Amino acid sequence: MHFHIAVAVIIWAALFVESRKIRGISISYKRFYKERKSFLCIDGSKLIPFEQVNDDYCDCADGSDEPGTAACPSGRFYCTNLGFRPHYIQSSRVNDGICDCCDGSDEYSSPALCQKTCRNLGQQERAELEERMRMLSEGLLMKRQLVEEGADVWREKQAELTDLQKVAEDLQVRLEYLRRRKSDAGAQKEKALTAAQHPTGQEGLRSQIRAELPLDDHGQSLQDTDRLGDKDEGVEPRTDSAAPREESPNEAEVRGGDPSEDDPDVKAAVEAAESAVSDLNKAEEAHQRLQMEIRELEERLAIDYGPEREFLFLLGRCFQITAYEYSYTLCPFNQVTQKSQMGTEVLLGKWDAWDGPPEDLYGVMKYDRGEPCWQGPTRSTHVQLVCGTDSTLRWVKEPSKCHYAMELQTPAACQPQQPSRRGVHNEL
Amino acid sequence: MAAPTDRMGLLLVALLPVLFSIADAVDRSNFKTCDQSAFCKRQRDVKPGQSPYRALLETMELSEARLTLQLINDNNKVRLLLELYRLQGNMTRVRINELKPLRPRYEVPDVLIQEPPTESLLLLERDEHGMVLSLGVDDQRLIINARPFRLDIMDGPKVLLSLNSRGLLVFEHLRLRKDTISHKISSTVGSMWDKIKSVFSSKTEADAEGVENDVEQNEAEKVEEVEEVTEEEEQPGMWEETFKSHSDAKPSGPSSISLDFSFPGVDHVYGIPEHADSLKLRTTDGGEPYRLYNLDVFQYELYNPMALYGAVPVLLSHTAERTMGLFWLNAAETWVDISSSRAVQGGGDAPQTDVRWISESGIIDVFIMLGPRPTDVISQYASLTGTQSFPPLSALAYHQCRWNYNDQEDVQAVDNGFDEYDIPYDFIWLDIEHTDGKRYFTWDPNKFSQPREMLQNLKDKKRKMVTIVDPHIKVDSSYKIHKEIRSKDFYIKNKDGGDYEGWCWPGNAGYPDFTNPEMRAWWATMFAYDQYEGTMDNLYTWNDMNEPSVFNGPEVTMHKDALHGGWEHRDVHNLYGFYVQMATAQGLIQRSGGVERPFVLTRAFFAGSQRYGAVWTGDNAAEWGHLKMSIPMCLSLGLVGISFCGADVGGFFKTPSPELLVRWYQAGAYQPFFRAHAHLDTPRREPWLFGPENTALIREAVRQRYTLLPYWYQLFYNAHRTGQPVMRPLWLEYPGDPATFAIEDEFLLGKDLLVHPVTDEGSHGVTAFLPGEGEVWYDVHTYKKHQGNLNLYIPVTMNSIPVFQRGGSIITRKERVRRSSSCMEDDPYTLYVAVNAQGTAEGELYIDDGHTFNYEKQNQFIHRRLTFTEGSLSSSNLSPDSQFSTASWVEKVIFIGVPKPSAATLRTADGAESPLEFEFDPASELLALRKPGVNAGADWTIHLR
């Protein structure tokens, strides 16, 4: 690519020698400046004698008569920059004593002693470009891998979600069963108590109660919730009955002040009812936890991890960087924190959304709702993503108080066909 | 920057008790009302009536230029000495002191540029009732009335001004405290505290406390005793005073002074800044007096007579016929009451304004400036306290500031941003965070580890930097500045003789005694390149917090019983900031071997501060009201000599809407000191952060400033030479037109540009008053012509900055706006010749190197008069003795309001004539001459035929 430019520049330079030099124009503009008696402003607004081109007085509203001087407010000067990239500068930078073109052509009449730096810059830029290209191709390879990994992780997570949803369904069934059992056991208890208080002729009722006690039921039903059992011992069918339970005062009164409490049937019925309540409570807790876990997973899966889920691999990872007296931790899609040397940690933001401009949405991550500042807003952080061959934080700043900015380099941010800046012409 | 708000995590912990009281500072309760200031209350309780003072005519002594006379207070028989001087330039000086004070009373030094030259006083008449003296000019006479004492200054039969006509002269004489201990240890002259202090030097602190306890006990005992002796005089707060938790020991007792002045026929008075209030002073009847006491006021309120950061005790009175001024030379806490009345005089309804000055200590020393024109009063005042320092040209350009640019990288990024968005700027500023732990004269070793490299990068772009250097010095035995000040014993002392310490940004801090000339000389040496490490010649200085601000002090400032050598802080308070800036400016001059002009910005100021640099209106807020207020605040300062004034563009506290920010840039571009600044807690607001449209609007406003820099520079040269303000209220140029007297939403720059910034949200138009019967004004953007003496409605868009050029003026511009003003040094000029009804115009052009004293020391400058009359525009030399060569030339001449000529010819000094091409637009009567090409320093004439 740059080879073509170099050739073009050489050809252009060769042509140039043959005609009077019009300072500050590019080859594509040369046609407007053919030496004739008069010059027509490029916008067609005015015809002036050709001597007034580059005579350090602005005649054309579009600045076209003074491409090589600072006379026109809206003018621009073309730096040829042989060996580097040609480019335009504002005409206000011509002869202002500051070298802007690497060939020094903008300071042709000023005390500034400009070093000709184009060759070096060109080499430097080529080296940088090559490095960038190398990094880009390497980065893109890595990105492919990350995309694949991401796809695996995504599938895993999906499967996990499916599993959880299945467990939830089963647990739902069990919950219904337990609710039923609780109400039955409650009813049995009432019956037993009634029978005990009216002892005559109630044997039939008693045996009926005994028959209905669902004593041996638990183990089997709970198998379905084994997975939950890992986390929650409380789902075990019979925990120590000394475990604190809520008792309605009514219940206590009944038990405490009633002579029937020694009655084995009553006792069994009461215990059965208590165990039914306890089992239901535990199962409900487990269900809630499960729902929360599902919600969390769903939320994570709802996050936009990029068009190819190339950023998914960042989930669950954290990156650190130290700046002056603070160390900063970015856990992508989760949060950003700051830790002082004294060890106090402050939340700089929770994951909000992608926040890049429309053409590069995935270029910036936004974290907000961090810890509030004293008399100020809540802290927030914008993370810019740039292409690199590894994933690491490059810098962190606090441009305004409590507004942080970081840059994360990662292969996932590499984009194929990054527009090359080389040879860009800002011409009509 | 503010009184403490929130930031400083560490300090926060240390300062919690302080901060709680500071957080209250948002409301007024942290600052005294007159009632809470014992002397003000005592004085204000004295109502107008028969004065107890009588002039003892037989004691009159008259030498060539000085008249002295004793006054006696018939109530207590204390005698005062009145001195009267007639000063050159139509001024009268009146001094009143005790005839035999118990010990000397403070007389303000260093503010007057010289002992004012006098002229002879002539006694015209004398009898047992009084005497009449001639004041030389016309029919001006001074009448002394003996009983009661009263002075009248007359012009023919007309009373211009009366002193003590309401009998409010009160001079609290120094006295001995009527308690046993003071009798024992201070039997002659001197305060008991001075004695106690000497006791301290040889005793332990425990002993010292013992003495204090004794004193307190005795105070309790004394009360009855005192009441017997001088029952009438003892009032609360005379010998000690407490405000909030702060007590003022007042070892010298009551010492306040007061005097009233009456201005018959006067309805408009101005001046006595600094207040966030209207240009025309309001009556204080039934409210608080205007207060002059330099204070760091957190989030100040608008339209309020509360004291702010600076104090200039100068008041101007104005009528269509005559302008006068009063300069009350006193640096202590001062209150000014203004009341107006209407009296039926000779059948007409005549207004009168009465002004009463009250100060806590010192003497009465008042300069009466008799005008008669407003410009005369300003010249008279300038002859006393000097003129505006002539700033480097770049200081008149745009300044980019923020609390804080975080590190060198940040500075570089902002610098690059200005280039990227093609917005010029000259100075980038660093607030307190750039230092190593708020130790001024140092750099944060991490964030600003290579200051020279940073400064060189700026210099490579012909740009400059300002760092902040505040006068509170961190008490830290490893800090060079502190160590030296302590070893040289330069700190202000507390009442007990130890170094005074207070809380400020660095935590515990000492305050160097800037009233001490040796201290100032030492301070100046600290700006040398080898002392202030990492600095270069493109680094300048900002003095903030120099009221001084003391976070845990009474009213966020220093205890009045702190000691500056033999004087109490009470005597010198309002001078502190003045001296800080003086010493700093001296430092910048010295570091260049006396070659370079300094640039120093200060927040606190006093009369005479104009000689040392620029001031700004302190910690304003991003509110439309504050934008509006920037105009009267800077106009008031300009009237009392301080031309180099600006407000924080965008507002310091809070966050401006993009619209407010743009409007503020547009207004600020036409105010003398043009700096954007923002509080640490606010989001970034560099000009390009609000979308391309707003960026373009801000760019255009800043560019307008840069094109006008030649005019600004010439105005500042004029201010430096004559003291005439750069930014002027309309009445200054149109003193006979009462319609101009209260205008404060527009102003003049010099006399030729009228600016009416848009200061309302969502504005679709403004109504500007274009002054002057027979004047014409041209819109500088459209060249549309408007007649003077009318209200003009101007529809506005977000683009609009209504500015008008006066017909009859010639304004020079440089239209090639570049990255910074230095880049434009050799650029050519465009002359804007706006003709008046007579078809004439005139203007000036001033050129020098832009930054050294060579204009003054070696006469190296160009000063041209530009005149257009009878179809000929010529440039002539206003200063034949000076020499300077410039590369700048005349690029274009634009005539506004002329008929089309048939030809235009340039005639140069060598007699050569050449035709000039031109273009003419008949619709706007605009004639543009193409490229005269003559050097800006040469003689030439252009003929239109």
CSV table of C-alpha atoms in Angstrom, one decimal, chain A residues 46 49 52 55-59 65-66 69-73 90-98 100 324-325 342 374-375 377 395 397-401 403, chain B residues 5-7 10 402 406-407 409-410 418-420 422 446-447 460-462 680-684 703 815-819 823 889 891-892 917 919 929-931:
chain,number,residue,atom,x,y,z
A,46,LYS,CA,-14.5,35.4,-7.8
A,49,PRO,CA,-5.4,38.0,-11.4
A,52,GLN,CA,-2.8,37.3,-6.5
A,55,ASP,CA,0.3,36.8,-2.5
A,56,ASP,CA,-0.4,36.8,1.3
A,57,TYR,CA,-3.8,38.4,0.9
A,58,CYS,CA,-7.1,36.5,1.0
A,59,ASP,CA,-9.3,37.2,-2.0
A,65,ASP,CA,-6.2,31.7,-3.6
A,66,GLU,CA,-3.9,31.3,-0.7
A,69,THR,CA,0.1,31.4,3.1
A,70,ALA,CA,-1.7,32.1,6.3
A,71,ALA,CA,-3.9,34.8,4.8
A,72,CYS,CA,-7.2,33.0,4.6
A,73,PRO,CA,-9.1,32.1,7.8
A,90,GLN,CA,-4.9,24.7,8.9
A,91,SER,CA,-3.4,27.7,7.1
A,92,SER,CA,-3.1,29.4,10.5
A,93,ARG,CA,-0.2,27.1,11.1
A,94,VAL,CA,1.8,28.3,8.2
A,95,ASN,CA,4.7,30.4,9.3
A,96,ASP,CA,3.6,30.5,13.0
A,97,GLY,CA,7.0,29.5,14.2
A,98,ILE,CA,5.9,26.0,15.0
A,100,ASP,CA,3.8,21.1,11.7
A,324,TYR,CA,-0.3,6.5,41.8
A,325,GLU,CA,-1.6,5.5,45.2
A,342,MET,CA,-4.7,1.8,53.3
A,374,TRP,CA,-19.7,13.2,48.9
A,375,GLN,CA,-22.1,15.9,47.7
A,377,PRO,CA,-22.8,12.0,41.7
A,395,TRP,CA,-4.2,2.7,31.9
A,397,LYS,CA,-7.6,8.0,34.8
A,398,GLU,CA,-10.0,10.1,36.7
A,399,PRO,CA,-10.7,12.9,34.2
A,400,SER,CA,-13.3,14.4,36.5
A,401,LYS,CA,-13.9,13.6,40.1
A,403,HIS,CA,-15.7,9.7,36.7
B,5,THR,CA,-16.0,21.8,50.3
B,6,ASP,CA,-15.6,18.1,50.4
B,7,ARG,CA,-12.6,16.7,48.6
B,10,LEU,CA,-7.4,12.8,54.6
B,402,ARG,CA,-9.6,23.6,36.0
B,406,ASN,CA,-4.5,15.7,37.0
B,407,ASP,CA,-1.0,15.1,35.6
B,409,GLU,CA,-0.3,13.5,30.5
B,410,ASP,CA,-3.6,15.3,31.2
B,418,PHE,CA,-7.1,22.7,21.6
B,419,ASP,CA,-5.1,22.0,18.4
B,420,GLU,CA,-7.3,19.2,17.3
B,422,ASP,CA,-8.6,24.5,16.4
B,446,ASN,CA,4.4,11.3,40.6
B,447,LYS,CA,1.9,13.3,38.6
B,460,ASP,CA,7.3,24.8,21.8
B,461,LYS,CA,3.8,25.7,21.0
B,462,LYS,CA,4.3,29.2,22.2
B,680,LEU,CA,-12.9,19.6,41.2
B,681,ASP,CA,-16.3,18.0,41.7
B,682,THR,CA,-17.7,19.0,38.3
B,683,PRO,CA,-17.5,17.0,35.1
B,684,ARG,CA,-14.9,18.0,32.6
B,703,ARG,CA,-11.5,33.6,17.9
B,815,GLU,CA,-7.7,38.5,11.7
B,816,ARG,CA,-5.3,35.6,11.3
B,817,VAL,CA,-6.2,33.7,14.4
B,818,ARG,CA,-3.6,31.2,15.3
B,819,ARG,CA,-2.9,28.7,18.1
B,823,CYS,CA,2.1,32.9,17.1
B,889,TRP,CA,1.9,45.5,8.3
B,891,GLU,CA,-3.3,44.0,5.4
B,892,LYS,CA,-6.7,45.5,4.8
B,917,GLU,CA,-7.9,48.0,-5.2
B,919,GLU,CA,-14.5,46.4,-3.1
B,929,LEU,CA,-9.2,48.3,0.6
B,930,ARG,CA,-7.0,45.6,-0.6
B,931,LYS,CA,-3.6,45.2,0.8
